Coordinates of C-alpha atoms in Angstrom, one line a residue:
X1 CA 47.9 -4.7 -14.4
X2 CA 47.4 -3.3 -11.0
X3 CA 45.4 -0.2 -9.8
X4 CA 45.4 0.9 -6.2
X5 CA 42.9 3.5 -4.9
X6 CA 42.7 4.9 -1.1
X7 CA 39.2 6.3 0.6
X8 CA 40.6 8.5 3.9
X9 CA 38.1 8.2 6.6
X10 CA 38.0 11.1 7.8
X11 CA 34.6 11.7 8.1
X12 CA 31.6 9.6 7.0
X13 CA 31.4 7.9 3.7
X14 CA 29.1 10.4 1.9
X15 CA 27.1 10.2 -1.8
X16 CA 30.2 12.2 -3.7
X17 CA 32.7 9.4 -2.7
X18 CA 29.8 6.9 -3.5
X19 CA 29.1 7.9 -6.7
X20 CA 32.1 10.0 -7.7
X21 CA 34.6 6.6 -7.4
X22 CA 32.9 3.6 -4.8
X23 CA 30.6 2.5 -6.9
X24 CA 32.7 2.7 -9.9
X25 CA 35.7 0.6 -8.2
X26 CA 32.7 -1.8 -7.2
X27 CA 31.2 -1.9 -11.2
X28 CA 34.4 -2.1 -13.2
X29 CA 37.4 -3.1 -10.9
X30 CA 39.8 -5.8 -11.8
X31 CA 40.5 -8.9 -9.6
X32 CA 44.1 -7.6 -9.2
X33 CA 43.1 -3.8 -8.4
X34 CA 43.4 -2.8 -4.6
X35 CA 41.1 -0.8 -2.7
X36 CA 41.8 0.0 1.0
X37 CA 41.0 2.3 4.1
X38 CA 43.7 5.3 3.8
X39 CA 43.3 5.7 7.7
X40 CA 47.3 6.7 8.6
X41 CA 46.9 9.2 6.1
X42 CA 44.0 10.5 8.5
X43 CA 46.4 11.4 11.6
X44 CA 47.8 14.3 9.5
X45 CA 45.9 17.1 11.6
X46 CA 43.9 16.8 14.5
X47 CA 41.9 13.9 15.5
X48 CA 40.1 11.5 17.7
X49 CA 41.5 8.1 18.2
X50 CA 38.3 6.5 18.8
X51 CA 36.6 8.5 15.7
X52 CA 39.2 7.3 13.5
X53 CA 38.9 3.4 14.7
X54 CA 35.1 3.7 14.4
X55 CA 35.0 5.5 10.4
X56 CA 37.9 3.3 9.7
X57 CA 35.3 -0.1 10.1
X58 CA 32.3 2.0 8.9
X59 CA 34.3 2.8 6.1
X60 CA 35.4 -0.7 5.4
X61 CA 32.1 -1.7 5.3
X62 CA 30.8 1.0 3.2
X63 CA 33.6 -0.7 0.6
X64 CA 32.6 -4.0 0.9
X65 CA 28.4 -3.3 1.2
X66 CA 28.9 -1.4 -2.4
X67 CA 29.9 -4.5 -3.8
X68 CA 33.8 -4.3 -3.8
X69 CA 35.1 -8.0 -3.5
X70 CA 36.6 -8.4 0.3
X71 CA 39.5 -10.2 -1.0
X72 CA 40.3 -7.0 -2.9
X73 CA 40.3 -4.3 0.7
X74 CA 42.5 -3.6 3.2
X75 CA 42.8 -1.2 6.4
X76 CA 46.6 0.6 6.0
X77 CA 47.2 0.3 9.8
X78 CA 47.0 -3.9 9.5
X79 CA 50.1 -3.3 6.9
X80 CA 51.6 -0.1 9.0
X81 CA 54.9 -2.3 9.9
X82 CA 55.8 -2.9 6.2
X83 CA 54.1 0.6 5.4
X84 CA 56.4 2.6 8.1
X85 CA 59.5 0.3 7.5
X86 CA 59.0 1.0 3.8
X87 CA 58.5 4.9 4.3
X88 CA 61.5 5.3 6.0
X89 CA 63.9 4.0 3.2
X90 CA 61.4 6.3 1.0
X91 CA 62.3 9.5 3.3
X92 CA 66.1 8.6 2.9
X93 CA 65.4 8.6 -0.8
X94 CA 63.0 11.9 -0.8
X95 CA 64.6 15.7 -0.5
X96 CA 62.9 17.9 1.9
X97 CA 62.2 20.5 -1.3
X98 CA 60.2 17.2 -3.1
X99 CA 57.5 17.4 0.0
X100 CA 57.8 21.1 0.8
X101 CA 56.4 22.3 -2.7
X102 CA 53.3 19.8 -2.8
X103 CA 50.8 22.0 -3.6
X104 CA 48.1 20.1 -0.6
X105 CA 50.7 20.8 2.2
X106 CA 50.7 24.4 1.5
X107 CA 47.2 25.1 1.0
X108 CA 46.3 23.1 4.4
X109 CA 49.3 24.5 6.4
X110 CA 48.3 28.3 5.5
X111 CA 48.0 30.1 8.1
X112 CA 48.1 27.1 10.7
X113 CA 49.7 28.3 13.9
X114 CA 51.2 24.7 14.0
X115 CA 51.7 21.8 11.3
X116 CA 52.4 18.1 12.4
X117 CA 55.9 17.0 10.6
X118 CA 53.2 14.0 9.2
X119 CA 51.2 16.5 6.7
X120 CA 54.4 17.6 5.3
X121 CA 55.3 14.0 4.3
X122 CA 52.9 12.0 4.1
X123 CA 53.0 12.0 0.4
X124 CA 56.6 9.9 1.1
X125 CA 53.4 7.8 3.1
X126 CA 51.1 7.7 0.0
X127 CA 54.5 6.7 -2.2
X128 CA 55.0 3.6 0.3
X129 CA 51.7 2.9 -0.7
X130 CA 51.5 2.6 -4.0
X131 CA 54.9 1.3 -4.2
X132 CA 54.7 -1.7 -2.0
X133 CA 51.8 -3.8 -4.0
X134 CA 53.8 -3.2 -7.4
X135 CA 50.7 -0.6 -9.0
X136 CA 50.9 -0.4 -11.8
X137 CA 47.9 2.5 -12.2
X138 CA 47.0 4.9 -9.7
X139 CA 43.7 6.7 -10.7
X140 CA 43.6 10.4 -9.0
X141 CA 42.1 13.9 -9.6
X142 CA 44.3 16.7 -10.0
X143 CA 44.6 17.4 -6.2
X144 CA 46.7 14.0 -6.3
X145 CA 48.4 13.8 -9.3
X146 CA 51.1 15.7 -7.8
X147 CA 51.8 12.8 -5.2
X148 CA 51.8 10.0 -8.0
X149 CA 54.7 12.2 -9.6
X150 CA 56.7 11.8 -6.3
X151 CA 55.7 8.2 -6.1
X152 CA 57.6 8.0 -10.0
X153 CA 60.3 9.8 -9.0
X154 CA 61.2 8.1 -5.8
X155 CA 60.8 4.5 -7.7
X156 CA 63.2 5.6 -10.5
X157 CA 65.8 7.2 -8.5
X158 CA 65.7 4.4 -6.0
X159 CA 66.3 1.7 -8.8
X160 CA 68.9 3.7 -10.4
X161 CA 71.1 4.4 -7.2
X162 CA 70.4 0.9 -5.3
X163 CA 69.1 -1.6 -8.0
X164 CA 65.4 -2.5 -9.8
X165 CA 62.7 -3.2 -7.0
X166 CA 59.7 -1.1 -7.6
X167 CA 57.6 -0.8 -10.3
X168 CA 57.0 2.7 -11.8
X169 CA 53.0 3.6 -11.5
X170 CA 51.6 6.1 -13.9
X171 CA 49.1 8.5 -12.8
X172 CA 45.8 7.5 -14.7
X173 CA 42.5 9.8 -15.3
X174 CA 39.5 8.4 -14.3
X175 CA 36.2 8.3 -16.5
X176 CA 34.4 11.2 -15.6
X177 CA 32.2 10.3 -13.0
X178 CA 29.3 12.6 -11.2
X179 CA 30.8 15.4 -8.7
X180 CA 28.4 16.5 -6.1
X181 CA 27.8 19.6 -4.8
X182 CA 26.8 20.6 -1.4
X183 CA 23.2 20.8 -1.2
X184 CA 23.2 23.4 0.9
X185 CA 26.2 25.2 -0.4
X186 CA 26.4 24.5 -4.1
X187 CA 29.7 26.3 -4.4
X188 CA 31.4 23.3 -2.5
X189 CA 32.0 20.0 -3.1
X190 CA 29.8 17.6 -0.7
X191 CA 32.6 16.7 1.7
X192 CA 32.8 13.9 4.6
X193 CA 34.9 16.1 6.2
X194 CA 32.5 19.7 6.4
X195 CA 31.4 20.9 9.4
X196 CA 28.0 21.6 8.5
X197 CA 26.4 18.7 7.7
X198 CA 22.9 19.8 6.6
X199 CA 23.8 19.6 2.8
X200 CA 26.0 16.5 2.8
X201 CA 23.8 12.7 2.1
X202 CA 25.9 10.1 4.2
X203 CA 26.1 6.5 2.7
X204 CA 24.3 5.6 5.6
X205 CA 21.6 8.0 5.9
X206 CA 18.0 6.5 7.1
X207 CA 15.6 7.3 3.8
X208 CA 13.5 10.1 6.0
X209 CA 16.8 12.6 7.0
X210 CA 17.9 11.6 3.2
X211 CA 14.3 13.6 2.4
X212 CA 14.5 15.8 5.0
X213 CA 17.8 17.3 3.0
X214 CA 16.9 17.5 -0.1
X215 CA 13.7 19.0 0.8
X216 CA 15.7 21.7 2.3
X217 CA 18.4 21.7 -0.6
X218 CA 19.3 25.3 -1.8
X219 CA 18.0 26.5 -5.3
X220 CA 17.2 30.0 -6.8
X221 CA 14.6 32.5 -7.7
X222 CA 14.0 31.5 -11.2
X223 CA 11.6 29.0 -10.8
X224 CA 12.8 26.6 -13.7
X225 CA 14.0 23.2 -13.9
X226 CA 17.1 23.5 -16.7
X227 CA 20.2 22.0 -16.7
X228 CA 22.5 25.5 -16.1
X229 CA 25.3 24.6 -14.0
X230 CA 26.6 28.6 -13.7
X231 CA 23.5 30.6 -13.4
X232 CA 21.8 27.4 -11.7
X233 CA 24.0 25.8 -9.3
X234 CA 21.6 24.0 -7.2
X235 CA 18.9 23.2 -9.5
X236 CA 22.2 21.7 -11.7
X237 CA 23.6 19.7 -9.0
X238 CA 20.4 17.7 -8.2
X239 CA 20.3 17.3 -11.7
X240 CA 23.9 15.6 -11.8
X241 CA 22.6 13.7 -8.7
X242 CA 19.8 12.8 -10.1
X243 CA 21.7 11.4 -13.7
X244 CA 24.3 9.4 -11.6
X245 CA 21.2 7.1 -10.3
X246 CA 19.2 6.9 -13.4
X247 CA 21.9 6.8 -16.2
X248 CA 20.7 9.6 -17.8
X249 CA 22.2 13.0 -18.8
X250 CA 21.5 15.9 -17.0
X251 CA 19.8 17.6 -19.8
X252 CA 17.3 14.6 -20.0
X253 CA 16.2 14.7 -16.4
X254 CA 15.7 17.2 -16.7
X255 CA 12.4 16.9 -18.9
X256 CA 8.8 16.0 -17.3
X257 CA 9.6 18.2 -14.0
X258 CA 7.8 20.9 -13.9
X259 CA 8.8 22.6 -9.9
X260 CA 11.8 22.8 -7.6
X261 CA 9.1 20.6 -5.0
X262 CA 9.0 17.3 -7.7
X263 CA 13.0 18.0 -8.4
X264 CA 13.4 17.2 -4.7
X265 CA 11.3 14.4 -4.7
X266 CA 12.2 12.8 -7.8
X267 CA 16.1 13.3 -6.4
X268 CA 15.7 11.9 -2.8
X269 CA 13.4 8.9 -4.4
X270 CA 16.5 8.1 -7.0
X271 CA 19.3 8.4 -4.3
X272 CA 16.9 6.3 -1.4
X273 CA 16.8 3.5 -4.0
X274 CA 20.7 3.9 -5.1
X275 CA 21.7 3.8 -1.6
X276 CA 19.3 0.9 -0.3
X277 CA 21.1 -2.0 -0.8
X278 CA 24.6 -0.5 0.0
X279 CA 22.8 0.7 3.2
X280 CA 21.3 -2.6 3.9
X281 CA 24.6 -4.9 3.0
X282 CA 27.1 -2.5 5.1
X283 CA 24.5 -2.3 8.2
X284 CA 24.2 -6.0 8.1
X285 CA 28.3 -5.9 8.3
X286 CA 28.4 -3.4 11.2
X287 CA 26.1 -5.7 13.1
X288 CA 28.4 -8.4 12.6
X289 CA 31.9 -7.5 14.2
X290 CA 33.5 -10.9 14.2
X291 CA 32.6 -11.0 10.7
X292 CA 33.8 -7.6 9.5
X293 CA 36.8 -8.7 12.0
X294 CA 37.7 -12.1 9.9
X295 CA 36.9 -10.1 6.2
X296 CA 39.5 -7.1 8.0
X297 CA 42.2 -9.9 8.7
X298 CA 42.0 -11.8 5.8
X299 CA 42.5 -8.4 3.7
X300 CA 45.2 -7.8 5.8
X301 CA 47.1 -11.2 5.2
X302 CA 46.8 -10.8 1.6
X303 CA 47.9 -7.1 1.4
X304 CA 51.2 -7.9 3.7
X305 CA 52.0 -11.4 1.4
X306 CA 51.9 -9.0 -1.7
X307 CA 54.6 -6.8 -0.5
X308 CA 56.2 -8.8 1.8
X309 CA 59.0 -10.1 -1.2
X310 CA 59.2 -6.3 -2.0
X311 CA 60.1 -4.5 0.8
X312 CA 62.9 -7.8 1.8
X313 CA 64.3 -6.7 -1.8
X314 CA 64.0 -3.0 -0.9
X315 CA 66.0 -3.5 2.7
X316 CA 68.5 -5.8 1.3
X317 CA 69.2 -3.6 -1.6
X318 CA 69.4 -0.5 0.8
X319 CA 72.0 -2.2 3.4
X320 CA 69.3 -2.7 6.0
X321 CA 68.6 -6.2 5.4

Protein backbone atom coordinates (compact mmCIF):
# COMPACT_ATOMS: atom_id res chain seq x y z
CA UNK A 1 0.00 0.00 0.00
CA UNK A 2 1.25 3.22 -1.28
CA UNK A 3 0.33 6.83 -0.15
CA UNK A 4 1.69 9.82 -2.01
CA UNK A 5 1.47 13.36 -0.59
CA UNK A 6 2.77 16.82 -2.33
CA UNK A 7 3.94 20.14 -0.22
CA UNK A 8 3.92 23.13 -3.19
CA UNK A 9 6.52 25.56 -2.25
CA UNK A 10 5.26 28.32 -2.91
CA UNK A 11 6.06 30.18 -0.15
CA UNK A 12 7.80 29.27 3.05
CA UNK A 13 7.08 26.12 4.98
CA UNK A 14 4.97 27.59 7.78
CA UNK A 15 3.49 25.96 11.37
CA UNK A 16 -0.10 24.97 9.52
CA UNK A 17 1.73 22.73 6.97
CA UNK A 18 3.93 21.55 9.96
CA UNK A 19 1.52 20.54 12.10
CA UNK A 20 -1.52 20.20 9.94
CA UNK A 21 0.34 17.15 7.76
CA UNK A 22 4.55 17.32 8.05
CA UNK A 23 4.81 16.12 11.10
CA UNK A 24 2.22 13.57 10.77
CA UNK A 25 3.84 12.09 7.41
CA UNK A 26 7.17 12.24 9.57
CA UNK A 27 5.28 10.22 12.81
CA UNK A 28 3.12 7.67 11.10
CA UNK A 29 4.36 7.22 7.37
CA UNK A 30 4.94 3.94 5.87
CA UNK A 31 8.32 2.81 4.21
CA UNK A 32 6.48 2.66 0.80
CA UNK A 33 4.54 6.13 1.22
CA UNK A 34 6.00 9.04 -0.97
CA UNK A 35 6.47 12.47 0.05
CA UNK A 36 7.97 15.05 -2.46
CA UNK A 37 8.38 18.87 -3.43
CA UNK A 38 5.12 19.67 -5.67
CA UNK A 39 7.40 22.56 -7.30
CA UNK A 40 5.95 22.27 -11.20
CA UNK A 41 2.70 22.56 -9.72
CA UNK A 42 4.19 26.06 -8.43
CA UNK A 43 4.59 27.69 -12.14
CA UNK A 44 0.78 27.80 -12.41
CA UNK A 45 0.62 31.83 -11.82
CA UNK A 46 3.23 34.09 -11.53
CA UNK A 47 6.64 33.49 -10.20
CA UNK A 48 10.24 33.96 -9.72
CA UNK A 49 12.61 31.42 -10.99
CA UNK A 50 15.09 31.87 -8.46
CA UNK A 51 12.37 31.95 -5.50
CA UNK A 52 11.03 28.77 -6.64
CA UNK A 53 14.68 26.97 -6.83
CA UNK A 54 15.51 28.39 -3.39
CA UNK A 55 11.79 27.27 -1.36
CA UNK A 56 12.05 24.15 -3.49
CA UNK A 57 15.63 23.09 -1.37
CA UNK A 58 14.28 24.96 1.79
CA UNK A 59 11.36 22.99 1.40
CA UNK A 60 13.15 19.71 0.90
CA UNK A 61 14.86 20.27 3.93
CA UNK A 62 12.05 21.27 5.97
CA UNK A 63 10.82 17.46 4.87
CA UNK A 64 13.63 15.75 5.74
CA UNK A 65 14.72 18.01 9.23
CA UNK A 66 10.97 16.91 10.50
CA UNK A 67 12.03 13.54 10.45
CA UNK A 68 10.65 12.18 7.06
CA UNK A 69 13.15 9.29 5.89
CA UNK A 70 15.19 10.84 2.72
CA UNK A 71 14.88 7.67 0.87
CA UNK A 72 11.06 8.42 1.04
CA UNK A 73 11.29 12.48 -0.84
CA UNK A 74 11.67 13.67 -4.06
CA UNK A 75 11.73 17.23 -5.95
CA UNK A 76 8.99 16.73 -9.16
CA UNK A 77 11.31 18.63 -11.54
CA UNK A 78 14.26 15.68 -11.03
CA UNK A 79 11.24 13.31 -12.43
CA UNK A 80 9.75 16.19 -14.92
CA UNK A 81 10.80 13.98 -18.15
CA UNK A 82 8.76 10.94 -17.05
CA UNK A 83 6.20 13.53 -15.33
CA UNK A 84 5.70 15.70 -18.72
CA UNK A 85 6.00 12.51 -21.08
CA UNK A 86 3.38 10.91 -18.82
CA UNK A 87 1.05 14.10 -18.75
CA UNK A 88 0.85 14.26 -22.18
CA UNK A 89 -0.70 10.71 -22.89
CA UNK A 90 -2.92 11.89 -19.69
CA UNK A 91 -4.09 15.16 -21.68
CA UNK A 92 -4.89 12.85 -24.77
CA UNK A 93 -6.93 10.81 -22.35
CA UNK A 94 -8.60 14.03 -20.41
CA UNK A 95 -11.70 16.18 -22.03
CA UNK A 96 -11.26 19.87 -21.85
CA UNK A 97 -14.87 19.93 -19.77
CA UNK A 98 -12.98 17.35 -16.98
CA UNK A 99 -10.35 20.36 -16.14
CA UNK A 100 -12.65 23.30 -16.95
CA UNK A 101 -15.19 22.50 -14.07
CA UNK A 102 -12.47 21.92 -11.29
CA UNK A 103 -13.74 23.89 -8.80
CA UNK A 104 -9.68 25.51 -7.81
CA UNK A 105 -9.32 26.66 -11.47
CA UNK A 106 -12.42 28.71 -11.26
CA UNK A 107 -12.02 30.20 -7.99
CA UNK A 108 -8.21 31.27 -8.88
CA UNK A 109 -8.97 32.36 -12.45
CA UNK A 110 -11.99 34.78 -11.35
CA UNK A 111 -11.64 37.77 -12.33
CA UNK A 112 -7.90 37.31 -13.62
CA UNK A 113 -7.34 39.47 -16.68
CA UNK A 114 -5.12 36.53 -17.90
CA UNK A 115 -4.84 32.64 -16.85
CA UNK A 116 -1.70 30.52 -17.89
CA UNK A 117 -3.06 27.28 -19.99
CA UNK A 118 -0.96 25.41 -16.83
CA UNK A 119 -3.58 26.36 -13.97
CA UNK A 120 -6.26 24.97 -16.16
CA UNK A 121 -4.58 21.59 -16.33
CA UNK A 122 -2.43 20.97 -14.01
CA UNK A 123 -4.80 18.65 -12.26
CA UNK A 124 -3.96 16.31 -15.66
CA UNK A 125 -0.17 17.30 -13.88
CA UNK A 126 -1.29 16.20 -10.33
CA UNK A 127 -2.96 12.88 -12.13
CA UNK A 128 0.66 11.99 -13.71
CA UNK A 129 1.66 12.24 -10.30
CA UNK A 130 -0.12 10.01 -8.48
CA UNK A 131 -0.40 7.76 -11.25
CA UNK A 132 3.18 7.12 -12.06
CA UNK A 133 4.44 5.58 -8.55
CA UNK A 134 1.34 3.07 -8.61
CA UNK A 135 -0.54 5.03 -5.26
CA UNK A 136 -2.51 3.41 -3.98
CA UNK A 137 -3.93 6.25 -1.31
CA UNK A 138 -3.84 9.76 -1.86
CA UNK A 139 -4.65 11.72 1.48
CA UNK A 140 -6.29 15.26 0.64
CA UNK A 141 -8.72 17.89 2.12
CA UNK A 142 -11.76 18.72 0.26
CA UNK A 143 -10.00 21.50 -1.90
CA UNK A 144 -8.31 18.29 -3.58
CA UNK A 145 -10.47 15.65 -3.54
CA UNK A 146 -11.84 16.83 -6.75
CA UNK A 147 -8.35 16.19 -8.55
CA UNK A 148 -8.00 12.48 -7.00
CA UNK A 149 -11.47 11.92 -8.83
CA UNK A 150 -9.86 12.93 -12.21
CA UNK A 151 -6.74 10.98 -11.28
CA UNK A 152 -9.64 7.68 -10.97
CA UNK A 153 -11.21 8.52 -13.90
CA UNK A 154 -8.31 9.05 -16.21
CA UNK A 155 -6.76 5.53 -14.74
CA UNK A 156 -9.97 3.57 -15.46
CA UNK A 157 -10.73 4.99 -18.82
CA UNK A 158 -7.14 4.63 -19.91
CA UNK A 159 -7.12 0.85 -18.89
CA UNK A 160 -10.40 0.20 -20.47
CA UNK A 161 -9.61 1.79 -23.91
CA UNK A 162 -5.69 0.84 -24.23
CA UNK A 163 -5.16 -2.02 -21.64
CA UNK A 164 -4.40 -2.33 -17.49
CA UNK A 165 -1.28 -0.06 -16.57
CA UNK A 166 -2.29 2.15 -13.73
CA UNK A 167 -3.42 1.51 -10.52
CA UNK A 168 -6.72 3.22 -9.43
CA UNK A 169 -5.91 5.53 -6.12
CA UNK A 170 -8.71 6.31 -3.79
CA UNK A 171 -8.99 9.54 -2.25
CA UNK A 172 -8.41 8.96 1.61
CA UNK A 173 -9.35 11.43 4.68
CA UNK A 174 -6.74 12.25 6.83
CA UNK A 175 -6.96 12.01 10.84
CA UNK A 176 -7.97 15.26 11.81
CA UNK A 177 -4.99 17.08 12.43
CA UNK A 178 -4.68 20.87 14.02
CA UNK A 179 -5.68 23.72 11.36
CA UNK A 180 -4.09 27.05 12.17
CA UNK A 181 -5.38 30.20 11.88
CA UNK A 182 -3.66 33.42 11.06
CA UNK A 183 -2.59 35.02 14.03
CA UNK A 184 -3.24 38.14 12.97
CA UNK A 185 -6.30 37.41 10.94
CA UNK A 186 -8.05 34.59 12.58
CA UNK A 187 -10.66 34.39 9.84
CA UNK A 188 -7.84 32.80 7.55
CA UNK A 189 -5.96 29.93 7.42
CA UNK A 190 -2.10 30.60 8.21
CA UNK A 191 -0.80 30.44 4.59
CA UNK A 192 2.88 30.27 3.13
CA UNK A 193 1.56 31.99 0.41
CA UNK A 194 -0.12 35.47 2.29
CA UNK A 195 1.16 38.55 1.73
CA UNK A 196 1.18 39.73 5.04
CA UNK A 197 3.32 37.84 6.93
CA UNK A 198 2.93 39.25 10.48
CA UNK A 199 0.50 36.49 11.56
CA UNK A 200 2.08 33.52 9.75
CA UNK A 201 5.10 31.31 12.13
CA UNK A 202 7.64 30.03 9.39
CA UNK A 203 9.24 26.59 10.08
CA UNK A 204 12.26 28.38 10.25
CA UNK A 205 11.55 31.23 12.34
CA UNK A 206 14.47 32.32 14.96
CA UNK A 207 12.64 31.80 18.64
CA UNK A 208 12.66 35.86 19.29
CA UNK A 209 10.35 36.90 15.83
CA UNK A 210 8.42 33.50 16.75
CA UNK A 211 7.66 35.67 20.28
CA UNK A 212 7.56 38.79 18.73
CA UNK A 213 4.24 37.27 16.79
CA UNK A 214 2.50 35.90 19.10
CA UNK A 215 2.98 38.66 21.41
CA UNK A 216 1.22 40.69 18.78
CA UNK A 217 -1.34 37.86 17.95
CA UNK A 218 -5.04 39.25 17.61
CA UNK A 219 -7.56 38.44 20.41
CA UNK A 220 -10.79 40.16 21.78
CA UNK A 221 -12.34 42.35 24.35
CA UNK A 222 -13.60 39.70 26.63
CA UNK A 223 -10.67 39.12 28.66
CA UNK A 224 -11.16 35.27 29.11
CA UNK A 225 -9.14 32.35 28.31
CA UNK A 226 -12.10 29.62 26.91
CA UNK A 227 -11.93 27.43 24.28
CA UNK A 228 -14.88 29.31 21.86
CA UNK A 229 -13.82 28.95 18.41
CA UNK A 230 -16.97 31.34 17.08
CA UNK A 231 -17.25 34.03 19.51
CA UNK A 232 -13.33 33.64 20.27
CA UNK A 233 -11.44 33.09 17.21
CA UNK A 234 -8.10 34.11 18.33
CA UNK A 235 -8.04 33.18 21.84
CA UNK A 236 -9.34 29.52 20.11
CA UNK A 237 -6.67 29.32 17.60
CA UNK A 238 -3.70 29.63 20.07
CA UNK A 239 -5.53 27.20 21.89
CA UNK A 240 -5.56 24.61 18.89
CA UNK A 241 -1.82 25.73 18.50
CA UNK A 242 -1.16 25.32 21.73
CA UNK A 243 -2.96 21.41 21.89
CA UNK A 244 -1.01 20.31 18.65
CA UNK A 245 2.46 20.77 20.76
CA UNK A 246 1.29 19.45 24.05
CA UNK A 247 -1.17 16.64 23.12
CA UNK A 248 -3.79 18.02 24.81
CA UNK A 249 -7.31 19.15 23.94
CA UNK A 250 -8.10 22.51 23.55
CA UNK A 251 -10.55 22.63 26.39
CA UNK A 252 -7.69 21.35 28.71
CA UNK A 253 -5.17 24.07 27.89
CA UNK A 254 -7.05 25.86 28.43
CA UNK A 255 -7.10 25.52 32.33
CA UNK A 256 -4.36 27.27 34.68
CA UNK A 257 -4.21 30.51 32.27
CA UNK A 258 -5.52 33.16 33.69
CA UNK A 259 -4.63 36.40 30.79
CA UNK A 260 -4.28 36.82 27.05
CA UNK A 261 -0.27 37.89 28.19
CA UNK A 262 0.51 33.96 29.71
CA UNK A 263 -1.66 32.53 26.58
CA UNK A 264 0.99 34.19 24.41
CA UNK A 265 3.65 33.02 26.36
CA UNK A 266 2.68 29.65 27.18
CA UNK A 267 1.94 29.37 23.05
CA UNK A 268 5.24 30.83 21.67
CA UNK A 269 7.26 28.61 24.50
CA UNK A 270 5.21 25.32 23.24
CA UNK A 271 5.74 26.11 19.46
CA UNK A 272 9.81 27.35 20.14
CA UNK A 273 10.32 23.88 21.56
CA UNK A 274 8.15 21.98 18.72
CA UNK A 275 10.04 23.70 16.15
CA UNK A 276 13.65 23.48 17.68
CA UNK A 277 14.87 20.43 16.46
CA UNK A 278 13.12 20.62 13.00
CA UNK A 279 14.78 24.12 12.94
CA UNK A 280 18.07 22.88 14.03
CA UNK A 281 18.17 19.46 11.61
CA UNK A 282 16.95 21.45 8.34
CA UNK A 283 19.53 24.49 9.08
CA UNK A 284 22.19 22.00 9.51
CA UNK A 285 20.95 20.71 5.85
CA UNK A 286 20.83 24.10 4.20
CA UNK A 287 24.38 24.62 5.35
CA UNK A 288 25.40 21.58 3.70
CA UNK A 289 24.58 21.81 -0.11
CA UNK A 290 26.47 18.91 -1.42
CA UNK A 291 24.76 16.98 1.14
CA UNK A 292 21.12 18.10 0.51
CA UNK A 293 22.57 17.79 -3.28
CA UNK A 294 23.41 13.85 -2.88
CA UNK A 295 20.00 13.19 -0.40
CA UNK A 296 18.06 15.36 -3.68
CA UNK A 297 19.61 12.85 -6.26
CA UNK A 298 19.39 9.84 -4.60
CA UNK A 299 15.41 10.68 -4.06
CA UNK A 300 15.37 11.36 -7.49
CA UNK A 301 16.88 7.98 -8.79
CA UNK A 302 14.54 6.07 -6.76
CA UNK A 303 11.39 8.06 -7.65
CA UNK A 304 12.32 7.73 -11.69
CA UNK A 305 13.21 3.63 -11.10
CA UNK A 306 9.61 3.39 -9.56
CA UNK A 307 7.82 4.56 -12.61
CA UNK A 308 10.23 4.00 -15.06
CA UNK A 309 8.37 0.21 -15.92
CA UNK A 310 5.07 2.22 -15.84
CA UNK A 311 5.25 4.85 -18.13
CA UNK A 312 7.35 2.15 -20.87
CA UNK A 313 3.88 0.15 -20.41
CA UNK A 314 1.80 3.37 -20.64
CA UNK A 315 3.77 4.45 -24.12
CA UNK A 316 3.76 1.09 -25.57
CA UNK A 317 0.14 0.54 -24.82
CA UNK A 318 -0.60 4.07 -26.29
CA UNK A 319 1.35 3.51 -29.76
CA UNK A 320 4.07 5.79 -28.72
CA UNK A 321 6.55 3.35 -27.66
Amino acid sequence: MTRLSGATPSGRAQLGNYLGAIRQWAREGADDDLYFVSDMHAMTTAYNPQRLRALSREMLAVLIGSGIKPERVFVQSDIASQLTALTWVLECTCTFGEVARMIQFKEKSAGAKTVRLGLLTYPVLMAADILLPGADEVPVGEDQAQHVELARALARRFNSTYGEAFVVPKAVTPKVAARIRDLAAPERKMAKSARDEAGVVFVLDAPDMIRRKFRRAVTDGYERVEYRPDEQPGVANMLEILSACTGKSPQDTADGIDSYRVLKETTADAVIEELRGVRNRTEDLLADPAELDRIRSTGAERASERGRHRLAAVTRLAGIG
